[in-house]
Coordinates of C-alpha atoms in Angstrom, one line a residue:
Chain A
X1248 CA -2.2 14.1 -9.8
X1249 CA -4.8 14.1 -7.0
X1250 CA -4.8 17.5 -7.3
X1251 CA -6.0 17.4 -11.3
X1252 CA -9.3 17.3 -12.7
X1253 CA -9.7 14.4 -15.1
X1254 CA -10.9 14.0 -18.7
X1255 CA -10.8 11.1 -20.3
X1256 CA -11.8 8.9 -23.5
X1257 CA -12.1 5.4 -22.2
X1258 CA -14.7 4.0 -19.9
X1259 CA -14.7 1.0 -18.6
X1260 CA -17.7 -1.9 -17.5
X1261 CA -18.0 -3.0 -14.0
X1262 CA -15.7 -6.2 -14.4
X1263 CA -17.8 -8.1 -11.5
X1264 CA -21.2 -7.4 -11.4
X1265 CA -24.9 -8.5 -9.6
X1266 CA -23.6 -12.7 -10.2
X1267 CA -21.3 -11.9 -8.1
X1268 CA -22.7 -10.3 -5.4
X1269 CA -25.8 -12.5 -5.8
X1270 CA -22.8 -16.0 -5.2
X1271 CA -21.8 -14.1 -2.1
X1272 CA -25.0 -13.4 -0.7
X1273 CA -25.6 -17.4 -1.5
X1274 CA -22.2 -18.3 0.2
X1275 CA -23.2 -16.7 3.0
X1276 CA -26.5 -17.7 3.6
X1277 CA -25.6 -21.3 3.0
X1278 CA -23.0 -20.6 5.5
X1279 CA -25.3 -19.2 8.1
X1280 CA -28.0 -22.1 7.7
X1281 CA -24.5 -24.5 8.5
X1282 CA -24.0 -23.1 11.9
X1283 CA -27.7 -24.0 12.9
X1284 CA -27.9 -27.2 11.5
X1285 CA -24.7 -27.7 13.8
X1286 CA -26.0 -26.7 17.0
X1287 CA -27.4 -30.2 18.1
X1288 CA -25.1 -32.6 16.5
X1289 CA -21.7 -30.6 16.7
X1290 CA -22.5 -28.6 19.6
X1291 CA -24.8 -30.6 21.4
X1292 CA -27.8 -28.3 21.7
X1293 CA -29.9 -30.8 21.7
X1294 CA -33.4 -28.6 20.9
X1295 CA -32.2 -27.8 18.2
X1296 CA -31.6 -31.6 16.7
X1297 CA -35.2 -31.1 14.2
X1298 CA -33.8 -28.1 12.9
X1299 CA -30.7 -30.1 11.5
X1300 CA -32.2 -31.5 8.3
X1301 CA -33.7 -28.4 7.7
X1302 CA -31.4 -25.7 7.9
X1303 CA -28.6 -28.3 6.2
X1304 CA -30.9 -28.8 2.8
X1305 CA -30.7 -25.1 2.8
X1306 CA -27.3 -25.1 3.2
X1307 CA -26.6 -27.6 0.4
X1308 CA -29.4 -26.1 -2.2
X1309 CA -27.8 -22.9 -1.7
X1310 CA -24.6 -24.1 -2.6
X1311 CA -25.1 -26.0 -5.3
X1312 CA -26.5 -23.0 -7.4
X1313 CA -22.9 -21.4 -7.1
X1314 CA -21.4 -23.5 -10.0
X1315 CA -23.7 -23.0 -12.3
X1316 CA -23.5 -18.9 -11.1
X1317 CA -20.4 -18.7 -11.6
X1318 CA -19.7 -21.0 -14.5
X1319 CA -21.9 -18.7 -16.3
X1320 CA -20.6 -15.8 -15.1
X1321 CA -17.0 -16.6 -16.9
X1322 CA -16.2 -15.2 -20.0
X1323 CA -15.4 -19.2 -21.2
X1324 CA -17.9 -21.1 -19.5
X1325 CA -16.6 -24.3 -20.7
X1326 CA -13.5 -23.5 -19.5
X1327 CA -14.7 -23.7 -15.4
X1328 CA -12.9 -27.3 -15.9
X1329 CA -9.2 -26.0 -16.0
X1330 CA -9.9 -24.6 -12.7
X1331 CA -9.9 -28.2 -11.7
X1332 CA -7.0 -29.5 -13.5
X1333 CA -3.7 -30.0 -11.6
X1334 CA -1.6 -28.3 -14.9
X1335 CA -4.1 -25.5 -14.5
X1336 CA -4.0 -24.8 -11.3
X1337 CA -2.1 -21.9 -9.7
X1338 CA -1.3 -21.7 -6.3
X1339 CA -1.0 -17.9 -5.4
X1340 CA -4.7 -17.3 -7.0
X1341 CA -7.4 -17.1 -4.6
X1342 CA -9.8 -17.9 -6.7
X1343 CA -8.0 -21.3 -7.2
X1344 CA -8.3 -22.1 -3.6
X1345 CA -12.1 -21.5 -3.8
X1346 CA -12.6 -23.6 -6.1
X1347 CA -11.4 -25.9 -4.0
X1348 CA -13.6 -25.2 -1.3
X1349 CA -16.6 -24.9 -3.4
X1350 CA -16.0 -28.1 -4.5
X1351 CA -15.3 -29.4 -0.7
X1352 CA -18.1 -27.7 1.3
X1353 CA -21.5 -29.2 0.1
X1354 CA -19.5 -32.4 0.0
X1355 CA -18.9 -31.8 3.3
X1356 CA -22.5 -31.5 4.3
X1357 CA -23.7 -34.0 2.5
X1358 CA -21.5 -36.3 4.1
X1359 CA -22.6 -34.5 7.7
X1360 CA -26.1 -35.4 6.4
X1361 CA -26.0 -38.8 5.7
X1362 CA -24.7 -39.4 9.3
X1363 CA -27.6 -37.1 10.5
X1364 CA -30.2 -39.6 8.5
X1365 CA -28.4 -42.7 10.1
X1366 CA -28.1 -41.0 13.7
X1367 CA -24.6 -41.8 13.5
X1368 CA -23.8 -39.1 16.6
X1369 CA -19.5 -39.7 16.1
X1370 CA -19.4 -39.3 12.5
X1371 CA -21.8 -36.6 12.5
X1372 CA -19.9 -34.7 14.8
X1373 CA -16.7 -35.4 12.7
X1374 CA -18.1 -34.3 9.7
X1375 CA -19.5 -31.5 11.2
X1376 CA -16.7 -30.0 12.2
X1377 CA -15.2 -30.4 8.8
X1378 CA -18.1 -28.9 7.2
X1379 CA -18.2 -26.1 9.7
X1380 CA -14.9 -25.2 8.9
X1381 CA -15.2 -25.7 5.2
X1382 CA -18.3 -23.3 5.5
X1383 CA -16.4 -20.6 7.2
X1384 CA -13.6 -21.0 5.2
X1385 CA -16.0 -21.0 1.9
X1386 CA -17.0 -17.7 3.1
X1387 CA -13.7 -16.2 4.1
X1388 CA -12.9 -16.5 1.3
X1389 CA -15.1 -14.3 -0.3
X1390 CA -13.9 -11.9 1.4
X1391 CA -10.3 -12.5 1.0
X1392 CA -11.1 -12.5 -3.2
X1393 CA -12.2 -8.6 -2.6
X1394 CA -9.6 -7.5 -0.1
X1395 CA -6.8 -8.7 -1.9
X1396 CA -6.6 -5.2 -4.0
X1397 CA -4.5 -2.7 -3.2
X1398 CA -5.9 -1.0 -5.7
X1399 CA -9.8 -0.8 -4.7
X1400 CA -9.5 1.1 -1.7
X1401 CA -13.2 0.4 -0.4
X1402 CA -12.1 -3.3 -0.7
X1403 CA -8.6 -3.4 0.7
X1404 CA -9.5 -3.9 4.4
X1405 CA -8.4 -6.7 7.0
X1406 CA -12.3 -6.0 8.4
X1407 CA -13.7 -7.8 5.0
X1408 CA -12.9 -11.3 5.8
X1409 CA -14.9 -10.3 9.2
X1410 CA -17.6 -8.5 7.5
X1411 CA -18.6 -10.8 5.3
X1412 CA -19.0 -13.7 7.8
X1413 CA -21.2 -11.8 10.2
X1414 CA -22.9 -11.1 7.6
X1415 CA -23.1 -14.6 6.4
X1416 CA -24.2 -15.6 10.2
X1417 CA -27.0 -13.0 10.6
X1418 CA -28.4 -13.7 7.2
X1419 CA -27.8 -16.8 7.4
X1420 CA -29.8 -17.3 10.4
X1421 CA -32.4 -14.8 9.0
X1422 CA -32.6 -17.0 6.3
X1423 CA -33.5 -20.5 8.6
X1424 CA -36.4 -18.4 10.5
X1425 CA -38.1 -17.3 7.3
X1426 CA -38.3 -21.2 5.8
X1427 CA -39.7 -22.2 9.4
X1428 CA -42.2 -20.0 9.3
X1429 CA -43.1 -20.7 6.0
X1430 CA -42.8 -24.4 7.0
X1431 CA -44.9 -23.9 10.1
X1432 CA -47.5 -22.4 8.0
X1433 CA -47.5 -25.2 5.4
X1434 CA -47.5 -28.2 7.7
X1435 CA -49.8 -29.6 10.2
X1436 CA -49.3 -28.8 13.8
X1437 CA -48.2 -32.1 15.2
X1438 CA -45.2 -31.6 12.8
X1439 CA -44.2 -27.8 12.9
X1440 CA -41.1 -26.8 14.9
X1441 CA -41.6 -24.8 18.3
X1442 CA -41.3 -21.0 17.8
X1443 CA -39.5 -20.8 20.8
X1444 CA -36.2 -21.8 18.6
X1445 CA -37.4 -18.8 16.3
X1446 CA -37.4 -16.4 19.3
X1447 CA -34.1 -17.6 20.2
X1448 CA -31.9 -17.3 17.3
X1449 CA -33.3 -13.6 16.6
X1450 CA -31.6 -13.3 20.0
X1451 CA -28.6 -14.4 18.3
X1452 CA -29.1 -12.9 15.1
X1453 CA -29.1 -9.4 17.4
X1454 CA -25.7 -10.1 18.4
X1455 CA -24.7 -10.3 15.1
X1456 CA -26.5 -7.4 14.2
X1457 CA -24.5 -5.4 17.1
X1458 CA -21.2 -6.9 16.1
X1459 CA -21.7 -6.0 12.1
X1460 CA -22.8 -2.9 12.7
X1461 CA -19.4 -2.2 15.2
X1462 CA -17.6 -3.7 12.5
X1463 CA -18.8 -0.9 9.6
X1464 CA -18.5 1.8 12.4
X1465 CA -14.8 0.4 12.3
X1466 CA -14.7 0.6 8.8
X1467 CA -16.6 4.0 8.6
X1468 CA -13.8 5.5 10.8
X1469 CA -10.9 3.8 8.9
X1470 CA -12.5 5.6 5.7
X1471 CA -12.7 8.8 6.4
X1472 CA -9.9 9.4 8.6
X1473 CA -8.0 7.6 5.7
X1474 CA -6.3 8.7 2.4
X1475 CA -8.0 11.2 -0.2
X1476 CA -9.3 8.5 -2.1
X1477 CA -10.9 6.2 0.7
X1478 CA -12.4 9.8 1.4
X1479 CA -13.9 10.1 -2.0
X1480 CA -15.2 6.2 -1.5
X1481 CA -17.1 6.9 1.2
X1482 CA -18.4 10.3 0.2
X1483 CA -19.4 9.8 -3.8
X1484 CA -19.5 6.1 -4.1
X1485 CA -21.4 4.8 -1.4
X1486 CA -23.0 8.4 -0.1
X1487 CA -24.2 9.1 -3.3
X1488 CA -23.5 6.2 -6.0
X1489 CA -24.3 3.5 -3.9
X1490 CA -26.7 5.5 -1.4
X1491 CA -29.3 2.9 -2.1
X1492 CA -28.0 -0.3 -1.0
X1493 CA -25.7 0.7 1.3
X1494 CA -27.6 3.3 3.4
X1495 CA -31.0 2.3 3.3
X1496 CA -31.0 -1.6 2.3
X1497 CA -27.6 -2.7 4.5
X1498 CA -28.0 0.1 7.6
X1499 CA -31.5 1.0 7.6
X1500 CA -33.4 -1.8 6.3
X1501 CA -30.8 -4.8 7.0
X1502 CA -29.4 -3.2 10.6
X1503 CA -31.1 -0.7 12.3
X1504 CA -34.4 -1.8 11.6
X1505 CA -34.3 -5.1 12.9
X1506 CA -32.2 -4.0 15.7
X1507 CA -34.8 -1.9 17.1
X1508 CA -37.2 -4.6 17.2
X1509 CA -35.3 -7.3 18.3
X1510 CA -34.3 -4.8 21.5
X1511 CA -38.4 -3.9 22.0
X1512 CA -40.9 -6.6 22.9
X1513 CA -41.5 -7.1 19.5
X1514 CA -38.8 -9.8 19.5
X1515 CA -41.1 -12.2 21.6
X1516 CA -43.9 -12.1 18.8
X1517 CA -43.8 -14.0 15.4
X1518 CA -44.3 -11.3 13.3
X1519 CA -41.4 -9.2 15.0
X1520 CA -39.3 -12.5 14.7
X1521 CA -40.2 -13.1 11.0
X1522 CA -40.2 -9.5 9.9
X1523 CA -36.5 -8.5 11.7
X1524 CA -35.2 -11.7 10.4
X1525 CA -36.7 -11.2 6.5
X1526 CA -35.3 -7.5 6.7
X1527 CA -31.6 -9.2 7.9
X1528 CA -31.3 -11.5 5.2
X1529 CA -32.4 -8.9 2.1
X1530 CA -30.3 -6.5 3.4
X1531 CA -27.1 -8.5 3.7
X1532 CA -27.5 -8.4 0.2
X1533 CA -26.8 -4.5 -0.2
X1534 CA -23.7 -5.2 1.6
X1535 CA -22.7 -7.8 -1.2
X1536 CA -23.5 -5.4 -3.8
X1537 CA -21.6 -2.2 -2.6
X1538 CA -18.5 -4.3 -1.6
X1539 CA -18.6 -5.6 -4.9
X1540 CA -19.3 -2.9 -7.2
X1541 CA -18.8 0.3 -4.9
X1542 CA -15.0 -0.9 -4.9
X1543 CA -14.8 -0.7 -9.0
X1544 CA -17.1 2.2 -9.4
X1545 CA -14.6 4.9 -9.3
X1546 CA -12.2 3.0 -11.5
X1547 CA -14.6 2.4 -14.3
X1548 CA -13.7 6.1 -15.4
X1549 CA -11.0 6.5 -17.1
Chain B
X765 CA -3.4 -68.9 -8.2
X766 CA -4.2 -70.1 -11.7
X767 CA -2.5 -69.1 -14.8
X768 CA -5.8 -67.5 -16.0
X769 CA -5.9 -65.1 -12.8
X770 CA -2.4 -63.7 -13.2
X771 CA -3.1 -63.4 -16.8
X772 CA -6.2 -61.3 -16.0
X773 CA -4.6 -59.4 -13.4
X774 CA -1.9 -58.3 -16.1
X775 CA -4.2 -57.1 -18.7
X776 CA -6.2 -55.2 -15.8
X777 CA -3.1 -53.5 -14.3
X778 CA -1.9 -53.1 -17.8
X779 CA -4.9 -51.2 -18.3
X780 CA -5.1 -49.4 -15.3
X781 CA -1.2 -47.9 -16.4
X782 CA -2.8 -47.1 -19.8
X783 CA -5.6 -45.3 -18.5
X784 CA -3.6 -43.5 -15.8
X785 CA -0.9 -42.6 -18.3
X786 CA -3.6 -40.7 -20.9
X787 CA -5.2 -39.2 -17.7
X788 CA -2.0 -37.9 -16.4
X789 CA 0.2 -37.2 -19.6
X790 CA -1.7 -33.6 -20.5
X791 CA -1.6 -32.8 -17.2
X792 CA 2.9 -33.2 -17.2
X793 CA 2.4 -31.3 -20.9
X794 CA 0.6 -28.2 -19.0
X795 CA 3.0 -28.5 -16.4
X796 CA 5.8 -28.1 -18.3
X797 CA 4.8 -25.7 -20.5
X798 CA 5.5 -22.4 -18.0
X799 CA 8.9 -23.0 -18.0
X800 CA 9.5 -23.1 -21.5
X801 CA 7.5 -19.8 -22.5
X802 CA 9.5 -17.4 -20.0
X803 CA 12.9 -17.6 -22.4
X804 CA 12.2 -14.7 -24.4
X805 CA 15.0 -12.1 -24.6
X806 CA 15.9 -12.9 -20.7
X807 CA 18.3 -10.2 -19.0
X808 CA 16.4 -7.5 -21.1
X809 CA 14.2 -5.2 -18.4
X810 CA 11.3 -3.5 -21.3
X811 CA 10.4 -0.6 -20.6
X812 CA 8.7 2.7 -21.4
X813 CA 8.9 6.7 -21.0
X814 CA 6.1 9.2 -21.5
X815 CA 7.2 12.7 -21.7
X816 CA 3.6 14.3 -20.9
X817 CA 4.5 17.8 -21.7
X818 CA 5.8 16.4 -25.4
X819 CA 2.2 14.8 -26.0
X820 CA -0.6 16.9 -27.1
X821 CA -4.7 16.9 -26.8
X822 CA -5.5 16.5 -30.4
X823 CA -3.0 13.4 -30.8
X824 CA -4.6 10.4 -31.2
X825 CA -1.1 8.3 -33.6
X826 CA -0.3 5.7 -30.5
X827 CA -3.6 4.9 -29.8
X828 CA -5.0 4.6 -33.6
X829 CA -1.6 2.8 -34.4
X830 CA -2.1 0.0 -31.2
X831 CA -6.0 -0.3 -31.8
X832 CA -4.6 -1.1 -36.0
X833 CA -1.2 -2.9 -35.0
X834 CA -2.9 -5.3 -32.5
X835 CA -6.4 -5.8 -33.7
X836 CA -7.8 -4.7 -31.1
X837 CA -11.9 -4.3 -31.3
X838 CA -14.3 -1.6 -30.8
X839 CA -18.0 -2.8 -30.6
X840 CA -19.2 0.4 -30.1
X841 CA -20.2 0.6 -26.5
X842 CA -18.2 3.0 -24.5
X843 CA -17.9 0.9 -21.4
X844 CA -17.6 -2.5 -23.3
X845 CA -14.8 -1.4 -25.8
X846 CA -11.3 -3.2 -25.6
X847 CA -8.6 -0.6 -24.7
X848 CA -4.5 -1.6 -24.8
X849 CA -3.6 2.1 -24.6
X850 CA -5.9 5.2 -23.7
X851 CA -5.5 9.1 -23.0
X852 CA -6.5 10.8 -20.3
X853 CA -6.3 14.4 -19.7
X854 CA -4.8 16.1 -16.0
X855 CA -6.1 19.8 -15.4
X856 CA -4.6 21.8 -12.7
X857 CA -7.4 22.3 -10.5
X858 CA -6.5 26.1 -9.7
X859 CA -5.2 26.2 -13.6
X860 CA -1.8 27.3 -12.7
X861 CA -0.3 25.1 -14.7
X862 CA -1.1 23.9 -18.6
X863 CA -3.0 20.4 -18.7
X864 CA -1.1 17.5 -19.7
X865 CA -1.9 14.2 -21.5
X866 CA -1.0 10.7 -19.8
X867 CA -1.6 8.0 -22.4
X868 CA -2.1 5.2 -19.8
X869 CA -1.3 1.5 -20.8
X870 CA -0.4 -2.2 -19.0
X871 CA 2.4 -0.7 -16.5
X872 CA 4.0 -4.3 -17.1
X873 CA 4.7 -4.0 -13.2
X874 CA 7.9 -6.0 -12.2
X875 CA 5.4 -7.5 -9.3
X876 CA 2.5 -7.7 -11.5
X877 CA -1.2 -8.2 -9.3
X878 CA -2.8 -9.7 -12.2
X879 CA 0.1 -12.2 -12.2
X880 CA -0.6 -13.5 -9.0
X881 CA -4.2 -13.7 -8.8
X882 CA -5.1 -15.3 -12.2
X883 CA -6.2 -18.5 -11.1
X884 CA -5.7 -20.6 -13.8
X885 CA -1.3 -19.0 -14.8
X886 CA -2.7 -17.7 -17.8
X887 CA -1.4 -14.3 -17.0
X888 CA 2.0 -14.4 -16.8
X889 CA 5.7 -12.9 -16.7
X890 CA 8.3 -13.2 -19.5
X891 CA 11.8 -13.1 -18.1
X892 CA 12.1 -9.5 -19.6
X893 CA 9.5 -8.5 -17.4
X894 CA 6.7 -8.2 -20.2
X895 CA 3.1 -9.5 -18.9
X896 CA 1.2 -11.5 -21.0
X897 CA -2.2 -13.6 -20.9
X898 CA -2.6 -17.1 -22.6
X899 CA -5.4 -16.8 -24.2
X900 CA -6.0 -20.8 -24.6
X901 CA -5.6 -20.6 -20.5
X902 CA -7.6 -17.7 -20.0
X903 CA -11.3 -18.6 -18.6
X904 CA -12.3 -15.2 -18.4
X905 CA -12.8 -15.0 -14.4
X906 CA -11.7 -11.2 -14.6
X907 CA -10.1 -11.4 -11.6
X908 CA -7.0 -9.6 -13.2
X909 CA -9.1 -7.0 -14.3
X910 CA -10.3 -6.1 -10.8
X911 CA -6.6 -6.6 -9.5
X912 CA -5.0 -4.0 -11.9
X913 CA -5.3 -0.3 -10.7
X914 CA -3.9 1.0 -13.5
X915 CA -7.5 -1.0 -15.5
X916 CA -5.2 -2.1 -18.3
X917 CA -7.0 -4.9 -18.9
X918 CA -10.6 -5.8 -21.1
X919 CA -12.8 -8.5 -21.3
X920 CA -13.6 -9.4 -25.0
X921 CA -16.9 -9.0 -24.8
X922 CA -18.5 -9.9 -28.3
X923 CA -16.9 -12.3 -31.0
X924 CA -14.6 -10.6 -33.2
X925 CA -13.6 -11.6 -36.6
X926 CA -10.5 -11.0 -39.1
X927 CA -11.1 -8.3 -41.7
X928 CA -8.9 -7.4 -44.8
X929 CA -7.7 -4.8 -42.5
X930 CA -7.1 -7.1 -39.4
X931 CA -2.6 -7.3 -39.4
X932 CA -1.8 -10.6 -39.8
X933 CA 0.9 -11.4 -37.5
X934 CA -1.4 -10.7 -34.7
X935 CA -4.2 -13.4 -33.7
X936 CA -7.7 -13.0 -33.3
X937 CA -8.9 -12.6 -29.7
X938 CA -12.0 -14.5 -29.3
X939 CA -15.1 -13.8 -26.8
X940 CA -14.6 -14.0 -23.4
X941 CA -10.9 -13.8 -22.9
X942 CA -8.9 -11.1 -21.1
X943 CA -6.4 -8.9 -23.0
X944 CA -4.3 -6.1 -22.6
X945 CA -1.3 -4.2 -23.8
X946 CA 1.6 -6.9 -24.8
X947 CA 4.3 -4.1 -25.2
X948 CA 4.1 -5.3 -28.9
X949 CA 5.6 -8.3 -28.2
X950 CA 6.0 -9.7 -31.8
X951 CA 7.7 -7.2 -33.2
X952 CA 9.7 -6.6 -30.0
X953 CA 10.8 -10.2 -30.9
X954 CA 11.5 -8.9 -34.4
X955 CA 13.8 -6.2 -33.2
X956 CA 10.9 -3.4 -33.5
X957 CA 9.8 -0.8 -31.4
X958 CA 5.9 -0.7 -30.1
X959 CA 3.9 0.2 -32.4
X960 CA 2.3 3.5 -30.2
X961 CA 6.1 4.7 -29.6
X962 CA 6.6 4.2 -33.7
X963 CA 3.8 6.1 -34.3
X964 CA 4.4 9.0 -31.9
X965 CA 7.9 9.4 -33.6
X966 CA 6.5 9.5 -36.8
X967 CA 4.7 12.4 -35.6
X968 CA 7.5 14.0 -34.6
X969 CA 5.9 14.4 -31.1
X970 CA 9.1 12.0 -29.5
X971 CA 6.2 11.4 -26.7
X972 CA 7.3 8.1 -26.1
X973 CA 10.8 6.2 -25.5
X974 CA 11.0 2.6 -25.3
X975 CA 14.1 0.7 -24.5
X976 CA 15.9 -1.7 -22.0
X977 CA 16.4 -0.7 -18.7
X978 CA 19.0 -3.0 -18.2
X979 CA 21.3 -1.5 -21.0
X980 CA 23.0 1.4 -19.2
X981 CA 23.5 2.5 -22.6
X982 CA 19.9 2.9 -23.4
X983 CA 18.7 6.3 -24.4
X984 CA 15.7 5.2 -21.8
X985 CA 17.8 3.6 -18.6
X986 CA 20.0 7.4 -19.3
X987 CA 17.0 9.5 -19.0
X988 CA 15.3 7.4 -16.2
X989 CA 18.5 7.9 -14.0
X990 CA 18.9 11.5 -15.1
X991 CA 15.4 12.9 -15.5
X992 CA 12.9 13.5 -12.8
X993 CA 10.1 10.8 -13.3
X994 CA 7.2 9.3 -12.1
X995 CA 5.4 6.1 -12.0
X996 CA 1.7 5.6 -11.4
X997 CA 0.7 4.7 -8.1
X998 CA 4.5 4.0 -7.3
X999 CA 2.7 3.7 -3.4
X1000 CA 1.4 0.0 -4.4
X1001 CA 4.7 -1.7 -4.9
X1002 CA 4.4 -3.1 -8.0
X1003 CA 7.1 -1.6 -9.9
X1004 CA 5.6 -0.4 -12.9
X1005 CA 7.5 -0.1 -15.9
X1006 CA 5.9 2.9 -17.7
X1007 CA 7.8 6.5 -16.5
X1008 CA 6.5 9.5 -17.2
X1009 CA 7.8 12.8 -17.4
X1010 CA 6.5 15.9 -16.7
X1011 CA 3.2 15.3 -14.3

């Protein structure tokens, strides 16, 4: 058959579309922002302690748009509730676990909060923990949902679980430096946070950078050393097809872009900072959209 | 401890069962219900031969005959219109050989994807190996849809209503749900063939063969173990349950 031309009388719509890739992106971020509200009360990086409240209402806002997402993104809204019903529930669906943790993250981080507010350094730390691991989990996920497919080659990796959480940590983190500037800008001196902390996690979010972009080359080389259709995947779908958001808005604009500055001097001035970190977390979002869509593209013939 | 107390405590733990039992007694109900919907002709194995070189271009009897036998809708937009069972057409890249038609339908895979991923069991297995979706479980997540590789399965995506054409003895999908091919499960129950294999006999194409694997009499398990066949994507595992012949 792979051998045939195909004709064919039946098309078929793109079964998970931008909500989708729009509830990753926000899993991720909300993710990301986690890890650096964690630094001074989990990890004990203390300069980072007036960050906390900060990066962990982000977290939490972010969050709490999923439901609603993907509640409307069902075909039976109303029915989001048997995903929550023991009788419902069925134990070798991903998506069932999610739910779960959907449910259990922002929890999580509120309770993490609370102990913040009442500088309760045990329990925050406790909860912290939880939370972190209910964050990466939340976004592992994610991952796990796509790669689960035999069938969608572009999606069927062991890399995607990986993937999507370095993502979720660089955007994450691009995320957290683009609402302190804008905070910084807002708010009266006396009560802006020290751009010193903005300097430093572009330094990490460079590492992430370096570490995504090793894991696509990984990827890359699986794909077109690979089988006839992961050859195609690469070559129509996200060459051509998906050119936009996975070329320019993931490598060039998300990647290599900020790369560049963050490895020039440019990473010790705000506007490098700001600018490498804005790029970061709009262009985790071309990865969200290939991986979701690119993988169904070539099966929505027919 | 007075009288009054114990009395109070009664009514409140009395009330407390109460209201645990109507929480919990839908729940048992739902529980239960899996195991009693999986009887259906058990020790039967369904399933299905396409002889490609028998089926022709022009022919459009299984697909007209499943689209009126199971209601199935067309809105009238090409990538939103519900398909149980579609055509598609091979050609020989170099042309060396004639093209062939592969109606393409639910595989009813004996390790179905859809199956295990549906998050809510409304996809399920009968014990003759037919899959099937609950429509009052469905919630329309599509995750089954993205699972399948052979894309057997639609969303409904607009509300459809009964007509005076609409057959009777098949419900109503409405919007938002999953379906797919159910290997025409209600008149298989009935003792009928599919209604796409019907129809491609009455053509006189003989296209399509339908019968029990597990009967080693079967005109179907005979040519399975006798002709050369293939499955689609037999490289997943799944065990599909449509064969065809000749690609």
């Amino acid at each position: 058959m792979e051998e045939s031309i195909v004709t064919y009388n039946a098309f078929h719509h793109v079964a998970w579309g931008t909500t989708i890739s729009v509830y990753f992106w926000l899993v991720g971020a909300s993710a990301g922002s986690f890890v650096i509200s964690s630094f001074g009360w989990v990890f004990g990086i203390k300069r980072y302690k007036p960050l906390t409240m900060t990066a962990s209402v982000t977290a939490i806002i972010m969050l709490l748009l999923v439901p609603f997402l993907l509640t409307w993104d069902l075909g039976k809204p109303v029915r989001f509730i048997y995903l929550l019903i023991p009788g419902y529930w069925h134990s070798t669906g991903p998506m069932a676990w999610g739910t779960l943790l959907i449910c259990l993250y922002p929890m999580s981080m509120m309770v993490y909060s609370y102990f913040v507010i009442k500088s309760n350094q045990t329990f925050a730390k406790v909860f912290g923990i939880v939370a972190i691991v209910l964050a990466l989990s939340t976004h592992w996920y994610t991952g796990v949902v796509m790669e689960l497919n035999p069938g969608r080659f572009l999606n069927h990796t062991a890399l995607a679980p990986l993937l999507f959480l370095t993502g979720a940590f660089i955007s994450g983190i691009g995320l957290m430096n683009v609402i302190v500037w804008i905070r910084n800008m807002l708010l009266p001196e006396e009560k802006r946070f020290d751009w010193t902390l903005v300097y430093e996690m572009a330094q990490f979010m460079m590492y992430g950078i370096v570490f995504d972009i090793f894991l696509l080359f990984l990827d890359f080389m699986q794909t077109i050393y690979g089988s006839q259709n992961e050859v195609i995947g690469h070559g129509v779908v996200l060459m051509q097809v998906f050119r936009f958001p996975y070329l320019w808005l993931e490598m060039v604009i998300g990647l290599f872009i900020p790369l560049i500055i963050l490895v020039t001097p440019l990473k010790r001035t705000k506007a490098g900072a700001i600018v490498a970190s804005l790029l970061v977390a709009v262009g985790v979002y071309g990865m969200r959209i290939w991986w979701v869509m690119g993988g169904q593209y070539l099966q929505s013939f027919y | 401890m007075t009288m009054a107390t114990i009395e109070r405590r009664a009514v409140l733990g009395l009330g407390g069962a109460l209201a645990a039992g109507v929480t919990l007694a839908p729940g048992i109900t739902l529980l239960a219900a899996p195991a009693e919907r999986t009887e259906a002709s058990a020790g039967r194995r369904w399933a299905m031969l396409i002889d490609s070189t028998q089926c022709t271009n022009s022919c459009t009897a299984c697909t007209t005959a499943c689209r009126k036998e199971n209601n199935v809708p067309l809105f009238g937009e090409p990538s939103r219109d519900v398909h149980w069972i579609r055509k598609v057409e091979l050609r020989d890249k170099d042309q060396r050989r004639p093209s062939v038609q592969v109606p393409v339908l639910c595989n009813h895979c004996e390790n179905p994807p859809c199956v295990h991923v549906c998050p809510t069991e409304a996809s399920f297995i009968r014990k003759d190996g037919i899959v099937l979706v609950d429509m009052h479980r469905c919630i329309g997540c599509r995750y089954c849809i993205i699972a399948c590789p052979y894309k057997a399965r639609s969303l409904v995506y607009h509300e459809t209503r009964r007509t005076d054409e609409s057959n009777p003895n098949v419900p109503i999908r409405s919007k938002g749900v999953v379906e797919k091919c159910t290997f025409c499960v209600h008149r298989l129950d009935d003792g009928q063939e599919p209604a796409c294999v019907e129809a491609c006999k009455k053509e006189g194409k003989g296209a399509m063969l339908f019968g029990d694997l597990n009967d080693p009499r079967s005109e179907i398990a005979k040519r399975v173990h006798t002709v050369a066949t293939k499955t689609i994507r037999p490289d997943l595992g799944l065990k599909p349950r449509v064969y065809y012949q000749g690609l």
